mmCIF file of C-alpha atoms in Angstrom:
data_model
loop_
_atom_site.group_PDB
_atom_site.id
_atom_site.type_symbol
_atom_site.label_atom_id
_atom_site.label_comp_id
_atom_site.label_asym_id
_atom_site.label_seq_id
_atom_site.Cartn_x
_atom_site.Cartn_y
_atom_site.Cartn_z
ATOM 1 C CA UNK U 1 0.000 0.000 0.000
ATOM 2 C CA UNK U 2 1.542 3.566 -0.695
ATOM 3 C CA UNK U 3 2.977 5.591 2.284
ATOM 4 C CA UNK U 4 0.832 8.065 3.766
ATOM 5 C CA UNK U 5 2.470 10.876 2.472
ATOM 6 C CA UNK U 6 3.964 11.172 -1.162
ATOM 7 C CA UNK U 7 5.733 8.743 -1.894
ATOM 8 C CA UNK U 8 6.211 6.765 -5.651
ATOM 9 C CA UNK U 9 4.578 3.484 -4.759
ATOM 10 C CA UNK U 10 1.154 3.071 -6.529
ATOM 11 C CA UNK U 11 -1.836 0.157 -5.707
ATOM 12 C CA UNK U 12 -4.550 -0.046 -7.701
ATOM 13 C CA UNK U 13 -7.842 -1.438 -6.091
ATOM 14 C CA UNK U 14 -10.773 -2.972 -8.344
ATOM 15 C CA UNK U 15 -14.565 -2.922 -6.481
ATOM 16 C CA UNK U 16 -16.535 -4.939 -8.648
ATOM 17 C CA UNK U 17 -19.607 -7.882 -7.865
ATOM 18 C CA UNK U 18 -17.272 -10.923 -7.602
ATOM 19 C CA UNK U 19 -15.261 -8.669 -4.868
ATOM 20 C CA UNK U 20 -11.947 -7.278 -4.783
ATOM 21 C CA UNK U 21 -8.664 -7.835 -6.673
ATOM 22 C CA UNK U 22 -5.160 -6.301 -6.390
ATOM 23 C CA UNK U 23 -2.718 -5.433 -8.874
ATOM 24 C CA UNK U 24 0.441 -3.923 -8.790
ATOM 25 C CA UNK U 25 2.771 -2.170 -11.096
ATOM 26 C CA UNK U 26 6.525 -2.378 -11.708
ATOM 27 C CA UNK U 27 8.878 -1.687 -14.591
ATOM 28 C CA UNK U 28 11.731 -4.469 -16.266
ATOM 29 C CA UNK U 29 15.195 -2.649 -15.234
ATOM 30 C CA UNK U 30 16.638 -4.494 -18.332
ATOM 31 C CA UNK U 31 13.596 -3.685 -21.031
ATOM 32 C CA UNK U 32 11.809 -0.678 -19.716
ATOM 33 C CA UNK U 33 8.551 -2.348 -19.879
ATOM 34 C CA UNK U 34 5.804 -2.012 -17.612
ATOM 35 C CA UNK U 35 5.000 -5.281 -15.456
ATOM 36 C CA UNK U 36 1.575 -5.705 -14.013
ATOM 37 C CA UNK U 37 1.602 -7.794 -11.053
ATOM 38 C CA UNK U 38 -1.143 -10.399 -10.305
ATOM 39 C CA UNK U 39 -1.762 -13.175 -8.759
ATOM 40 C CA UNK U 40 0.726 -14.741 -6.639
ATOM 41 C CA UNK U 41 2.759 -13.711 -3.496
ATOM 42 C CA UNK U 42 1.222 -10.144 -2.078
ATOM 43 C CA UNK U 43 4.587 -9.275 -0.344
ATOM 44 C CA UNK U 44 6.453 -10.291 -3.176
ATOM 45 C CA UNK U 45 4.871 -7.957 -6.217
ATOM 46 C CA UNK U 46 5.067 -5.209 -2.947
ATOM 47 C CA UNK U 47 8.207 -5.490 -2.776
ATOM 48 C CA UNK U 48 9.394 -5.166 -6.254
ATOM 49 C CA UNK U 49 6.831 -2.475 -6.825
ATOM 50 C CA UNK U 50 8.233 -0.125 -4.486
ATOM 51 C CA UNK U 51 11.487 -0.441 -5.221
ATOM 52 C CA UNK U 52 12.538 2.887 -5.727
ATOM 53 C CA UNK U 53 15.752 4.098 -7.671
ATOM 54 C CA UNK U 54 18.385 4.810 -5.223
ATOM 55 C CA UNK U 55 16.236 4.063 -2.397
ATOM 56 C CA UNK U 56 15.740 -0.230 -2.439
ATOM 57 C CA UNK U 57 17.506 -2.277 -4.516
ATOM 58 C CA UNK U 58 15.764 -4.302 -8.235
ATOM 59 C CA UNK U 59 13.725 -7.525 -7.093
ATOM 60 C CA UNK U 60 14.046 -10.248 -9.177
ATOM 61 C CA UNK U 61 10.496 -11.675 -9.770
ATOM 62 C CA UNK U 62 9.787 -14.101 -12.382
ATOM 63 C CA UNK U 63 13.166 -13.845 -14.020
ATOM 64 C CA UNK U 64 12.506 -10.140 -14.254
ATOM 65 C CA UNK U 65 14.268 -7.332 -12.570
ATOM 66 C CA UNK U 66 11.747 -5.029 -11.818
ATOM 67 C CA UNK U 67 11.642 -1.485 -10.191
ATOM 68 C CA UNK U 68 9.064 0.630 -8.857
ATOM 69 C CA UNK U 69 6.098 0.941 -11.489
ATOM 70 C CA UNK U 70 5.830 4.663 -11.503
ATOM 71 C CA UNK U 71 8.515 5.813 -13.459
ATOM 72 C CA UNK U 72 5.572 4.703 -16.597
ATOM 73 C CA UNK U 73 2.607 4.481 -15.052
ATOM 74 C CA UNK U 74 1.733 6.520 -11.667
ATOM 75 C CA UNK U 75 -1.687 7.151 -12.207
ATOM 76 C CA UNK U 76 -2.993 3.513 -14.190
ATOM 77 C CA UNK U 77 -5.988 4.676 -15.099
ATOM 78 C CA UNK U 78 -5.520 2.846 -18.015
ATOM 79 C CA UNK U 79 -4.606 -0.216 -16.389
ATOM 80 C CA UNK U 80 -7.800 -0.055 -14.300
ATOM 81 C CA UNK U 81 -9.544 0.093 -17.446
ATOM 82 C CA UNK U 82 -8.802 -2.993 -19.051
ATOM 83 C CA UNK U 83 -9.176 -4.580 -15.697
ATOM 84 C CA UNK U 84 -13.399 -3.922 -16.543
ATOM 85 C CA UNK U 85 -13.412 -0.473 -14.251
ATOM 86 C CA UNK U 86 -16.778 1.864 -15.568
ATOM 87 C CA UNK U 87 -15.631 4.557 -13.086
ATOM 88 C CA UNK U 88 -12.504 5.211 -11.716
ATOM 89 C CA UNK U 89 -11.913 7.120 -8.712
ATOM 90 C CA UNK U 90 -8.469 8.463 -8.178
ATOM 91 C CA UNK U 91 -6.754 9.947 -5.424
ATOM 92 C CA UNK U 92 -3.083 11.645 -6.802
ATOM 93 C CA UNK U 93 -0.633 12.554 -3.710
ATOM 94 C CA UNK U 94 0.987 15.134 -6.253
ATOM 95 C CA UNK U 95 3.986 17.361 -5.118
ATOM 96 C CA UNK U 96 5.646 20.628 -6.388
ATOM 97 C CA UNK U 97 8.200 19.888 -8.142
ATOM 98 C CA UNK U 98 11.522 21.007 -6.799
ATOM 99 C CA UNK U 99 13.477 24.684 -7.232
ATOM 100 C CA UNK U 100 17.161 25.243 -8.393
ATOM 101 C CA UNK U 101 17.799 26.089 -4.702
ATOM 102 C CA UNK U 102 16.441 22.785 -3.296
ATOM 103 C CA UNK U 103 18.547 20.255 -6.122
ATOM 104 C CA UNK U 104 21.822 20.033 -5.409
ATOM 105 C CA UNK U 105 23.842 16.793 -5.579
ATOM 106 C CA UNK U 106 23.068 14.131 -7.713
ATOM 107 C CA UNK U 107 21.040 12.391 -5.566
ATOM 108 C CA UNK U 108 18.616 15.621 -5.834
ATOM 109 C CA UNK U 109 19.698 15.614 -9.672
ATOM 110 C CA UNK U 110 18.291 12.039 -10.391
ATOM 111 C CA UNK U 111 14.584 12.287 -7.942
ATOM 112 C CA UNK U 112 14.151 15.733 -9.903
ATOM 113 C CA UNK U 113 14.434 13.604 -13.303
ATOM 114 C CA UNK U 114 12.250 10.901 -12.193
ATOM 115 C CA UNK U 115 9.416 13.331 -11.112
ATOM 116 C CA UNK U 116 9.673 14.885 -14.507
ATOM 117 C CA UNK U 117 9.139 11.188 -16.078
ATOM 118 C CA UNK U 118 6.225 10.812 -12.989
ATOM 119 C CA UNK U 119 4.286 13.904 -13.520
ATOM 120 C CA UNK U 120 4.452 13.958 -17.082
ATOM 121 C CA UNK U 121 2.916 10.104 -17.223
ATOM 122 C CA UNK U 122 0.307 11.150 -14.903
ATOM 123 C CA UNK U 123 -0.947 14.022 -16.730
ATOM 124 C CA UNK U 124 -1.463 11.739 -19.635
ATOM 125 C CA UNK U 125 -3.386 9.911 -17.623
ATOM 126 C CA UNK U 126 -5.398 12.764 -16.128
ATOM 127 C CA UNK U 127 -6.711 13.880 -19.325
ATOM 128 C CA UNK U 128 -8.217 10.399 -20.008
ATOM 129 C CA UNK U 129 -10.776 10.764 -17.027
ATOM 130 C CA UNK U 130 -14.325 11.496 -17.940
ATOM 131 C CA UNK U 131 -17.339 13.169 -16.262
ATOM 132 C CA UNK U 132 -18.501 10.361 -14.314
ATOM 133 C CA UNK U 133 -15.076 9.486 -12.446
ATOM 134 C CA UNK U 134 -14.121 11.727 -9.590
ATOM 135 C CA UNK U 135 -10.136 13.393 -9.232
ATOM 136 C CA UNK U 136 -8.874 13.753 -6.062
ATOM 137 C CA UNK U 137 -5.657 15.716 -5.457
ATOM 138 C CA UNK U 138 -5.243 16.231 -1.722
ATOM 139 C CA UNK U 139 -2.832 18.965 -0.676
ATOM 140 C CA UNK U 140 0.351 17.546 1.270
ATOM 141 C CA UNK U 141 2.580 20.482 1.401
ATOM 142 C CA UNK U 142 5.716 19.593 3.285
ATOM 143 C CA UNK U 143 4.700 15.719 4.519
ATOM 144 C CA UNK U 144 6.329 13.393 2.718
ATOM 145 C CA UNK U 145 6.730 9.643 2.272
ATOM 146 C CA UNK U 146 8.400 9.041 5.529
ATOM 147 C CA UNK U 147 6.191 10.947 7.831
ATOM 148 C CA UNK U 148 5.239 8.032 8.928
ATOM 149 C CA UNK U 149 5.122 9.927 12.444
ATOM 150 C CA UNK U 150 2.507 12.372 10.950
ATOM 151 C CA UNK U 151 -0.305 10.077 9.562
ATOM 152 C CA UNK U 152 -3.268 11.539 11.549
ATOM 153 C CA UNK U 153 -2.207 14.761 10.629
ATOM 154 C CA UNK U 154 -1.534 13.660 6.666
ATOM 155 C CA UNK U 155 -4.903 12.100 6.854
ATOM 156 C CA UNK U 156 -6.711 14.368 8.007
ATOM 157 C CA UNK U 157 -5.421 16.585 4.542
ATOM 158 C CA UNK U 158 -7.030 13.404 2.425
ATOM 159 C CA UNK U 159 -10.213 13.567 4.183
ATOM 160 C CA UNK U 160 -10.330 17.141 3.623
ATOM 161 C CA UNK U 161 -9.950 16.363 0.199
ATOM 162 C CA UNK U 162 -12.425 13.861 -0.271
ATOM 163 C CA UNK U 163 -15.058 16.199 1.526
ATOM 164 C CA UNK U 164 -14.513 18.667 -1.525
ATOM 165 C CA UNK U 165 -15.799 15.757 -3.482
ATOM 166 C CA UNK U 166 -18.282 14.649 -1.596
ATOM 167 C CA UNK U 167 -21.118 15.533 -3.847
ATOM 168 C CA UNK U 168 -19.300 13.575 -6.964
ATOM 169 C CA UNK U 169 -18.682 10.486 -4.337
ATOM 170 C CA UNK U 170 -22.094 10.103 -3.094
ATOM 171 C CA UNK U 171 -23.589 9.256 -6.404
ATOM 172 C CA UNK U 172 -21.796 5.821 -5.934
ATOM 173 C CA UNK U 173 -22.619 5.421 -2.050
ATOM 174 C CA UNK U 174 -24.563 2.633 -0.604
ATOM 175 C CA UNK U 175 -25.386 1.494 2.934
ATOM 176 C CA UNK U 176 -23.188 -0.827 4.508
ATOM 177 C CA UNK U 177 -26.266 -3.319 4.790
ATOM 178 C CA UNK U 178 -27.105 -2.671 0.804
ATOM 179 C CA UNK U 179 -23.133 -3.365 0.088
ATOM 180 C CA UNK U 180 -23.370 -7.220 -0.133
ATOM 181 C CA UNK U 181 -26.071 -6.636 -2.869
ATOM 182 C CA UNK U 182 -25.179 -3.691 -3.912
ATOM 183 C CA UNK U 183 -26.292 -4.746 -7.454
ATOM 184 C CA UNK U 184 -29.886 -4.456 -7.662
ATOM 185 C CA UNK U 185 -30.739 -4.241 -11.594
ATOM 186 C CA UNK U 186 -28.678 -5.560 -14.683
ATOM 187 C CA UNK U 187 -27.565 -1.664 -15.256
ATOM 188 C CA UNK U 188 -25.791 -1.741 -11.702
ATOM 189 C CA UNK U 189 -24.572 -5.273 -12.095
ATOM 190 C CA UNK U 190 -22.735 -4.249 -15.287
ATOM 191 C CA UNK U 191 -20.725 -1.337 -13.672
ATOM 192 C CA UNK U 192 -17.718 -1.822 -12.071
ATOM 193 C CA UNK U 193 -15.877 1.009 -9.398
ATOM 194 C CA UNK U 194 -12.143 1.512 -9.661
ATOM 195 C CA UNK U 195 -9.824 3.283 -6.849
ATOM 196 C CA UNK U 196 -6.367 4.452 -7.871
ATOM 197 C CA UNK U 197 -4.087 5.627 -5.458
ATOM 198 C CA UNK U 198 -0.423 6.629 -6.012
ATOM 199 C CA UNK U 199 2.177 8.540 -4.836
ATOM 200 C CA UNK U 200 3.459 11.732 -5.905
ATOM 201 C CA UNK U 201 5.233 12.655 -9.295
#
């Protein structure tokens, strides 16, 4: 699951009648191509897709060395897509990026490049929402993905956020009792809800 504050790790959750499934995203070190992760270990496709450049070392999974997905893919709205999603709600943990003041080193150097790859794959994938799926962008400021210290604070900012959506989220609402059977007609039954959350780019 991502950090609670920005971080680069991204989970993709699918809501649909036959319940939930996970998958996770990671990129081939060796071809540059994306890697969807299903099905098997939990920890293991995790693990590989949060291994961040210069932060945790490649996995090797499946006789592929794989780092952390969102280098190409931050915000899969497309992924959730072909996974059967009808709506997709996203929640983007978006940060500034950096000033010439605050990169120095090459550490700085390389995160500033790979935000540049981030952000620029997530407004791709920005564009591509429609009308009926519902943007969320909470604002952060300083927390980041190791304010691990500061996650009632940090979520208090992404409930904030949803509130200012709260109109767009309660279209898809149901009571907890209604939730098993949520799917009362063959028009509900053929729509499927998609959450994307990912960490800042």
């Amino acid at each position: 699951m991502s950090p609670p504050g920005k971080g680069r790790n991204t989970t993709v959750l699918i809501m649909g009648e036959t319940g939930t499934g996970k998958e996770l995203l990671a990129v081939d070190l060796e071809t540059g191509e994306m890697v969807v992760l299903k099905g098997g270990r939990l920890a293991d496709a995790a693990r590989a897709s949060m291994s961040v450049p210069g932060i945790f070392p490649p996995m090797e999974l499946n006789r592929r060395l794989l780092i952390d997905g969102g280098i190409v893919r931050n915000l899969p709205v497309d992924i959730v897509r072909e996974m059967g999603a009808d709506i997709v709600i996203c929640v983007d943990l978006d940060k500034p990026m950096k000033t010439r003041e605050d990169i120095s080193g090459s550490l700085a150097v390389l995160n500033q490049m790979i935000d540049i790859m981030m952000k620029k794959n997530v407004m791709e994938q920005v564009k591509t929402l429609g009308p009926k799926d519902v943007y969320i962008n909470p604002d952060l400021g300083v927390f980041g993905s190791a304010d691990f210290d500061k996650a009632a604070e940090i979520s208090r900012l992404g409930e904030n956020a949803a509130l200012a959506k709260v109109d767009s989220l309660k279209k898809y609402s149901v009571s907890a009792s209604a939730w098993p059977s949520k799917a009362t007609s063959k028009e509900e039954a053929a729509i499927t809800f998609s959450w994307i959350t990912r960490g800042g780019g």
